[in-house]
Coordinates of C-alpha atoms in Angstrom, one line a residue:
X1 CA 14.8 4.7 -29.6
X2 CA 14.1 4.4 -25.9
X3 CA 16.6 1.9 -25.3
X4 CA 19.0 -0.4 -26.8
X5 CA 16.5 -3.3 -26.1
X6 CA 14.3 -1.4 -28.2
X7 CA 12.2 -3.2 -30.9
X8 CA 12.8 -3.5 -34.5
X9 CA 10.1 -1.9 -36.6
X10 CA 10.0 -4.8 -38.7
X11 CA 8.5 -6.7 -35.9
X12 CA 4.5 -7.1 -35.8
X13 CA 4.2 -9.2 -32.2
X14 CA 5.6 -7.7 -28.9
X15 CA 7.3 -9.9 -26.8
X16 CA 8.3 -8.7 -23.5
X17 CA 10.9 -10.4 -21.6
X18 CA 10.8 -11.3 -17.8
X19 CA 12.4 -8.4 -15.7
X20 CA 15.9 -9.1 -15.0
X21 CA 17.4 -6.7 -11.9
X22 CA 20.2 -6.3 -13.8
X23 CA 18.4 -4.3 -16.2
X24 CA 17.6 -1.6 -13.7
X25 CA 20.6 0.9 -14.4
X26 CA 19.5 1.1 -17.9
X27 CA 15.9 1.6 -17.9
X28 CA 16.0 3.8 -14.5
X29 CA 17.0 6.7 -16.2
X30 CA 14.4 6.7 -18.8
X31 CA 12.1 5.4 -16.6
X32 CA 12.7 8.8 -14.8
X33 CA 13.1 11.0 -17.8
X34 CA 9.9 10.7 -19.4
X35 CA 7.6 8.4 -16.1
X36 CA 7.7 9.6 -13.3
X37 CA 4.9 12.2 -12.5
X38 CA 6.5 15.0 -10.9
X39 CA 3.9 17.3 -11.5
X40 CA 1.6 15.3 -9.8
X41 CA 4.0 14.3 -6.9
X42 CA 5.2 18.1 -6.5
X43 CA 1.2 19.1 -6.1
X44 CA 0.6 16.6 -3.9
X45 CA 3.6 16.9 -1.2
X46 CA 3.4 20.8 -1.3
X47 CA -0.4 20.8 -0.3
X48 CA -1.4 24.3 -2.2
X49 CA 1.6 25.8 -1.0
X50 CA -1.1 26.7 1.8
X51 CA 1.8 26.4 4.4
X52 CA 5.1 28.1 3.9
X53 CA 8.2 26.4 3.3
X54 CA 6.1 22.9 3.8
X55 CA 7.6 21.1 0.8
X56 CA 11.2 22.6 1.4
X57 CA 11.6 21.1 4.9
X58 CA 10.8 18.0 3.9
X59 CA 12.8 15.0 4.0
X60 CA 13.6 12.7 1.0
X61 CA 15.8 10.0 1.0
X62 CA 17.7 8.3 -1.9
X63 CA 19.1 4.2 -2.3
X64 CA 21.1 4.2 -4.8
X65 CA 23.2 1.5 -6.6
X66 CA 25.0 -0.9 -4.2
X67 CA 23.1 0.0 -1.5
X68 CA 24.4 3.4 -0.7
X69 CA 21.9 5.3 1.2
X70 CA 21.7 8.9 1.4
X71 CA 19.3 10.4 4.4
X72 CA 18.1 14.1 4.6
X73 CA 17.7 15.2 0.8
X74 CA 15.5 18.3 0.8
X75 CA 14.5 20.8 -2.3
X76 CA 13.3 24.1 -2.8
X77 CA 10.7 23.0 -5.7
X78 CA 9.7 20.3 -8.3
X79 CA 12.2 21.9 -10.9
X80 CA 15.2 20.8 -8.1
X81 CA 13.6 17.5 -7.3
X82 CA 13.0 16.5 -10.7
X83 CA 17.4 17.8 -11.5
X84 CA 18.6 15.7 -8.5
X85 CA 16.3 12.2 -9.3
X86 CA 17.1 12.3 -12.9
X87 CA 20.6 12.9 -12.3
X88 CA 21.2 10.1 -9.4
X89 CA 18.5 7.6 -10.7
X90 CA 17.9 5.8 -7.0
X91 CA 16.9 2.4 -7.0
X92 CA 14.5 3.6 -4.0
X93 CA 13.0 6.9 -2.9
X94 CA 11.4 7.2 0.8
X95 CA 9.5 10.2 1.7
X96 CA 10.1 11.6 5.8
X97 CA 8.7 13.9 8.1
X98 CA 8.3 18.0 7.7
X99 CA 11.0 19.2 9.4
X100 CA 11.8 22.5 11.3
X101 CA 14.6 23.6 9.0
X102 CA 15.5 22.1 5.8
X103 CA 16.8 18.5 6.2
X104 CA 19.5 18.8 3.9
X105 CA 20.9 21.6 6.1
X106 CA 20.5 19.5 9.0
X107 CA 24.4 19.5 10.1
X108 CA 24.2 23.3 10.9
X109 CA 21.2 23.5 13.3
X110 CA 21.9 22.6 16.7
X111 CA 20.2 18.8 16.7
X112 CA 17.5 20.2 19.3
X113 CA 16.3 22.5 17.0
X114 CA 16.0 20.2 14.4
X115 CA 12.9 18.5 15.4
X116 CA 10.4 16.9 12.4
X117 CA 7.2 18.6 12.8
X118 CA 4.2 16.8 10.6
X119 CA 4.1 14.2 8.6
X120 CA 1.2 12.3 7.3
X121 CA -0.7 9.0 9.1
X122 CA 1.2 6.0 7.1
X123 CA 0.5 2.5 7.3
X124 CA 2.6 -0.8 6.1
X125 CA 1.3 -4.1 5.5
X126 CA 3.3 -6.5 4.5
X127 CA 2.3 -10.1 3.6
X128 CA 5.3 -11.6 6.0
X129 CA 3.5 -10.6 8.5
X130 CA 0.9 -13.7 7.8
X131 CA 3.6 -16.2 7.6
X132 CA 1.9 -18.0 10.3
X133 CA -1.4 -18.1 8.3
X134 CA -0.6 -18.9 5.0
X135 CA -0.2 -22.4 3.7
X136 CA 0.8 -21.1 -0.1
X137 CA 3.5 -18.8 0.2
X138 CA 6.4 -18.0 3.4
X139 CA 8.8 -14.4 3.2
X140 CA 8.7 -12.2 0.4
X141 CA 6.6 -14.5 -1.9
X142 CA 3.0 -14.1 -2.7
X143 CA 0.8 -15.5 -4.8
X144 CA -3.3 -15.6 -6.2
X145 CA -3.9 -17.8 -3.2
X146 CA -3.0 -15.6 -0.5
X147 CA -3.5 -11.8 -2.0
X148 CA -7.0 -12.0 -1.0
X149 CA -5.4 -11.1 2.4
X150 CA -4.2 -7.1 1.2
X151 CA -7.8 -6.8 0.1
X152 CA -9.2 -7.7 3.0
X153 CA -7.1 -5.2 4.7
X154 CA -7.4 -2.5 2.5
X155 CA -11.1 -2.6 2.5
X156 CA -11.3 -2.8 6.8
X157 CA -8.7 -0.1 7.4
X158 CA -10.1 2.3 4.7
X159 CA -13.4 2.0 5.9
X160 CA -12.0 2.3 10.2
X161 CA -10.4 5.9 8.9
X162 CA -13.2 7.1 6.6
X163 CA -16.0 6.3 8.8
X164 CA -14.4 6.4 12.3
X165 CA -11.9 9.1 12.0
X166 CA -13.3 10.9 9.0
X167 CA -10.4 11.1 7.1
X168 CA -10.6 12.1 3.9
X169 CA -7.6 11.8 2.0
X170 CA -6.4 8.1 1.6
X171 CA -3.7 7.1 -0.5
X172 CA -3.5 3.3 -1.2
X173 CA 0.1 2.0 -3.0
X174 CA 1.3 -1.0 -3.7
X175 CA 4.9 -1.7 -2.3
X176 CA 6.0 -3.4 -5.6
X177 CA 6.1 -6.7 -4.2
X178 CA 4.5 -8.1 -1.1
X179 CA 2.2 -5.6 0.6
X180 CA 0.7 -2.3 0.6
X181 CA 1.1 1.6 2.0
X182 CA -1.7 4.0 3.2
X183 CA -1.1 7.6 3.3
X184 CA -3.5 9.6 5.3
X185 CA -3.1 13.3 4.0
X186 CA -5.5 15.0 5.6
X187 CA -4.4 18.3 7.5
X188 CA -5.6 16.8 11.0
X189 CA -3.8 13.5 10.2
X190 CA -0.4 15.3 9.4
X191 CA -0.3 17.1 12.6
X192 CA -1.0 14.2 14.9
X193 CA 1.4 13.5 17.8
X194 CA 3.0 10.5 18.1
X195 CA 1.0 9.6 21.0
X196 CA -2.4 9.9 18.8
X197 CA -0.7 8.4 16.1
X198 CA 0.1 5.1 18.4
X199 CA -3.7 5.1 19.4
X200 CA -4.6 5.2 16.3
X201 CA -2.5 2.1 15.6
X202 CA -3.7 0.6 18.4
X203 CA -7.2 0.9 17.4
X204 CA -6.5 -0.9 14.2
X205 CA -4.4 -3.7 16.0
X206 CA -6.9 -7.1 17.0
X207 CA -4.4 -9.7 16.2
X208 CA -1.5 -9.5 19.1
X209 CA 1.0 -11.9 19.9
X210 CA 4.3 -13.3 18.8
X211 CA 4.5 -16.1 16.5
X212 CA 4.3 -18.9 19.7
X213 CA 1.3 -17.0 21.1
X214 CA -1.8 -19.3 20.1
X215 CA -4.7 -17.5 20.5
X216 CA -4.2 -13.6 19.3
X217 CA -7.6 -12.5 19.4
X218 CA -9.6 -11.9 21.9
X219 CA -12.9 -10.4 21.8
X220 CA -14.9 -9.2 24.1
X221 CA -18.6 -9.9 24.5
X222 CA -20.3 -6.4 23.3
X223 CA -17.9 -6.6 19.8
X224 CA -17.1 -2.9 19.2
X225 CA -18.8 -1.8 16.0
X226 CA -15.6 -1.2 14.0
X227 CA -14.4 -5.0 14.2
X228 CA -18.6 -5.8 13.6
X229 CA -17.6 -4.2 10.3
X230 CA -14.5 -6.2 10.3
X231 CA -15.9 -9.3 10.6
X232 CA -18.6 -8.3 7.7
X233 CA -15.8 -8.0 5.3
X234 CA -13.8 -11.0 6.7
X235 CA -17.0 -12.9 5.6
X236 CA -16.8 -11.6 2.0
X237 CA -13.9 -13.7 1.5
X238 CA -13.7 -16.5 4.2
X239 CA -15.5 -19.5 2.1
X240 CA -13.2 -18.6 -0.8
X241 CA -10.1 -17.6 1.0
X242 CA -9.7 -19.4 4.2
X243 CA -11.9 -22.7 3.6
X244 CA -11.1 -23.0 -0.8
X245 CA -7.4 -21.5 -0.9
X246 CA -6.0 -21.9 2.1
X247 CA -7.6 -24.9 3.2
X248 CA -7.2 -23.7 7.1
X249 CA -8.8 -26.9 8.3
X250 CA -7.8 -29.6 5.4
X251 CA -5.6 -31.7 7.4
X252 CA -5.0 -32.6 11.5
X253 CA -2.3 -30.1 11.7
X254 CA -3.9 -27.3 10.3
X255 CA -7.2 -27.5 12.0
X256 CA -5.4 -28.0 15.5
X257 CA -3.7 -25.3 15.1
X258 CA -7.1 -23.1 14.0
X259 CA -9.0 -25.0 17.1
X260 CA -6.6 -23.9 19.4
X261 CA -8.1 -20.8 19.5
X262 CA -10.9 -22.1 21.5
X263 CA -10.9 -21.4 24.9
X264 CA -13.0 -23.9 26.0
X265 CA -12.2 -27.8 26.7
X266 CA -15.4 -29.1 25.9
X267 CA -16.3 -27.4 22.2
X268 CA -12.5 -27.8 21.7
X269 CA -12.9 -31.2 21.7
X270 CA -16.5 -31.5 20.0
X271 CA -15.0 -29.3 17.3
X272 CA -12.4 -31.9 16.6
X273 CA -14.6 -35.1 17.0
X274 CA -16.3 -32.6 13.4
X275 CA -13.2 -32.4 12.1
X276 CA -12.5 -36.3 12.0
X277 CA -15.9 -37.0 11.1
X278 CA -15.9 -34.8 7.9
X279 CA -14.3 -34.5 4.3
X280 CA -12.9 -31.2 3.8
X281 CA -12.2 -27.5 5.4
X282 CA -15.6 -26.2 4.1
X283 CA -17.7 -29.1 5.6
X284 CA -15.7 -29.3 8.8
X285 CA -16.7 -25.7 9.2
X286 CA -20.2 -25.1 9.1
X287 CA -20.9 -28.5 11.0
X288 CA -19.1 -27.2 13.5
X289 CA -20.7 -23.6 13.2
X290 CA -24.4 -25.2 13.6
X291 CA -22.7 -27.2 16.4
X292 CA -21.3 -24.0 18.2
X293 CA -24.5 -22.2 18.1
X294 CA -26.4 -25.5 19.4
X295 CA -23.9 -25.8 22.7
X296 CA -24.1 -22.2 23.6
X297 CA -28.1 -22.0 23.9
X298 CA -27.8 -25.1 25.4
X299 CA -24.9 -24.5 27.4
X300 CA -24.1 -21.5 29.7
X301 CA -20.4 -22.4 30.9
X302 CA -19.0 -22.0 27.4
X303 CA -20.3 -18.6 26.8
X304 CA -16.5 -17.5 27.3
X305 CA -16.2 -19.1 23.7
X306 CA -19.3 -17.3 22.1
X307 CA -17.0 -15.6 19.7
X308 CA -14.4 -18.3 18.9
X309 CA -15.8 -18.4 15.6
X310 CA -15.1 -15.4 14.4
X311 CA -11.8 -14.8 16.9
X312 CA -10.4 -17.6 14.7
X313 CA -11.8 -15.7 11.3
X314 CA -9.9 -12.2 12.3
X315 CA -7.0 -14.5 13.0
X316 CA -6.3 -15.8 9.9
X317 CA -7.8 -12.7 7.9
X318 CA -7.6 -9.3 9.4
X319 CA -4.8 -6.7 9.1
X320 CA -1.8 -6.9 10.3
X321 CA 0.1 -3.5 10.5
X322 CA 3.7 -2.5 11.9
X323 CA 3.0 -0.5 14.3
X324 CA 5.9 1.1 14.6
X325 CA 5.3 2.9 10.9
X326 CA 2.2 4.3 11.8
X327 CA 3.7 5.8 15.4
X328 CA 6.9 7.8 14.2
X329 CA 6.5 11.0 12.9
X330 CA 10.1 10.7 11.5
X331 CA 9.8 7.1 10.2
X332 CA 10.5 7.0 6.3
X333 CA 8.1 5.2 4.2
X334 CA 8.4 4.2 0.8
X335 CA 8.1 6.5 -1.9
X336 CA 4.7 6.2 -4.4
X337 CA 6.3 5.1 -8.2
X338 CA 9.4 4.0 -6.8
X339 CA 10.2 0.6 -8.4
X340 CA 11.0 -2.2 -6.9
X341 CA 14.2 -3.0 -7.6
X342 CA 14.1 -7.0 -7.2
X343 CA 10.2 -7.1 -8.9
X344 CA 11.3 -4.1 -11.7
X345 CA 7.3 -2.9 -10.5
X346 CA 6.5 -0.1 -10.2
X347 CA 4.7 1.1 -6.9
X348 CA 1.4 1.9 -8.2
X349 CA -1.7 3.7 -6.1
X350 CA -4.6 1.5 -5.5
X351 CA -8.4 2.9 -5.9
X352 CA -9.9 1.6 -3.0
X353 CA -13.2 1.4 -4.7
X354 CA -11.9 -0.9 -7.0
X355 CA -9.1 -3.1 -4.6
X356 CA -11.5 -6.9 -6.0
X357 CA -10.1 -6.1 -9.5
X358 CA -6.3 -5.3 -8.5
X359 CA -4.2 -7.6 -9.5
X360 CA -0.6 -7.3 -8.2
X361 CA 0.9 -9.6 -11.4
X362 CA -0.7 -7.4 -13.9
X363 CA 0.9 -4.2 -12.3
X364 CA 3.5 -2.9 -15.4
X365 CA 7.8 -3.5 -14.2
X366 CA 10.1 -1.0 -15.2
X367 CA 11.2 -2.8 -18.9
X368 CA 7.7 -3.5 -19.9
X369 CA 7.0 0.4 -19.5
X370 CA 10.1 1.5 -21.3
X371 CA 9.2 -1.2 -24.2
X372 CA 5.6 -0.4 -24.7
X373 CA 6.6 3.6 -25.4
X374 CA 8.6 1.9 -28.1
X375 CA 6.1 0.2 -29.3
X376 CA 3.4 3.3 -29.3
X377 CA 6.4 5.7 -30.8
X378 CA 7.3 2.9 -33.9
X379 CA 3.3 2.4 -34.5
X380 CA 2.2 6.2 -34.4
X381 CA 5.1 7.4 -36.5
X382 CA 3.7 10.2 -38.7
X383 CA 4.5 8.8 -42.4
X384 CA 6.2 11.9 -44.3
X385 CA 6.7 12.1 -47.9
X386 CA 9.5 14.1 -49.2
X387 CA 8.6 17.7 -49.2
X388 CA 6.1 17.4 -46.7
X389 CA 6.3 19.3 -43.5
X390 CA 4.2 17.1 -40.5
X391 CA 1.4 19.4 -38.9
X392 CA 2.2 20.8 -35.1
X393 CA 1.2 18.3 -32.7
X394 CA 1.6 18.7 -29.0
X395 CA 3.5 16.1 -27.5
X396 CA 1.8 13.4 -25.8
X397 CA 2.8 12.6 -22.4
X398 CA 5.1 9.4 -22.7
X399 CA 2.9 7.8 -19.7
X400 CA -0.3 7.8 -21.8
X401 CA 1.4 5.3 -23.7
X402 CA 1.9 3.4 -20.9
X403 CA -0.2 0.9 -18.7
X404 CA 0.8 3.3 -16.1
X405 CA -1.7 5.4 -17.3
X406 CA -4.7 3.9 -15.0
X407 CA -2.5 4.4 -12.0
X408 CA -1.7 8.1 -12.3
X409 CA -5.2 8.7 -13.0
X410 CA -6.2 7.3 -9.5
X411 CA -2.9 9.6 -8.1
X412 CA -4.5 12.4 -10.0
X413 CA -8.3 11.7 -8.3
X414 CA -6.5 11.8 -5.1
X415 CA -4.6 14.9 -5.6
X416 CA -7.0 16.5 -7.3
X417 CA -10.2 16.1 -4.3
X418 CA -7.4 17.7 -2.0
X419 CA -6.7 20.6 -4.3
X420 CA -10.7 22.0 -3.8
X421 CA -9.8 22.3 0.0
X422 CA -6.2 23.8 -0.6
X423 CA -8.2 26.3 -2.9
X424 CA -10.5 27.1 0.0
X425 CA -7.9 27.2 2.6
X426 CA -5.7 30.2 0.1
X427 CA -8.7 31.9 0.0
X428 CA -9.5 32.0 4.0
X429 CA -5.7 33.0 4.5
X430 CA -6.3 36.0 1.7
X431 CA -9.0 37.5 3.6
X432 CA -7.4 37.6 6.9
X433 CA -4.9 39.3 5.6
X434 CA -6.7 41.8 4.0
X435 CA -8.4 42.8 7.3
X436 CA -7.2 45.7 9.5

């Protein structure tokens, strides 16, 4: 049996208890022994071995029980990494940069010589950064009413990275609790300087200003095509998310907050009047939208407010990036397939093509996965009568017995796509070595 909590063979109905952080030390050894996808993980971070010592010089950090934090871990190969992770059973794994020397040897190298050279371009989008526009939850809490913010964020950022920058290899990962991460693994992205990373992050930053700033989106007269595309994506969700689920014009406090974005006093007063006359957010929004268009056509003085509806929509819905995570080459970011210690949920990859069907509340937690292995093995235990020899059978990978299978398939698709390019690069290098 996998754990002390394994179910009795006599039970026919599976009842899985909710996760408790106290159980993590019991389940982590099982997870790291039987479920963590070491092979795919190594294939990703080794990048086909195209660049010598790329994996060896990669920094990993472990957070152990009782918040013991160990930086500058590094491994010579997959076997060493696998052995160390299983030995220490980290509560959290962070991935850092590829350095000029092995991170584990950093104390033997002069500080000026030990430099971060490359890392994936990464993005961190956290639900807490939307607290000023969420009415349902605050802090680390999420629910079905605010999760559409992450769906919009993935669609908007993914489209910009692919269409505007030409990055092909983008891995989206659920953080395990309240947000999402993106790893851009193209060679060009990994080699970006800090200034270039800052420029990309700035390009994707539209909502700007602290919690005391009322108007955080300022659109020019001629809106950039990337923002036009983002407005189109927000428009697909706006009625259901903002007007229904968040009810952003539902009462006086709510609509005063939303209408503070409007720079023109006359238009704002007109909007306030409409808010008081209509019954709900949807009626108020569409009545104001109609009146806004009429005023724009007849009053040239309010042209500075021509995009106020789009600015309101973007302020409530546009992605809010932690730009510091994206800017620094040496910034650590939580690894895919970690287990979040608070929720027990695995940090699983998300297919951006199916982001609307991704439900964070259906992401398996660690005790569920361990019990799924138990359940599968119990149901598929071969029946052997006395004297019979069971037929030889290839051992099934344990993740295929669990609800982690789909997530690992998403990860495998990401890695396999990159490997096609690595093979071409390796052939190119081989040809160059053969030249005289």
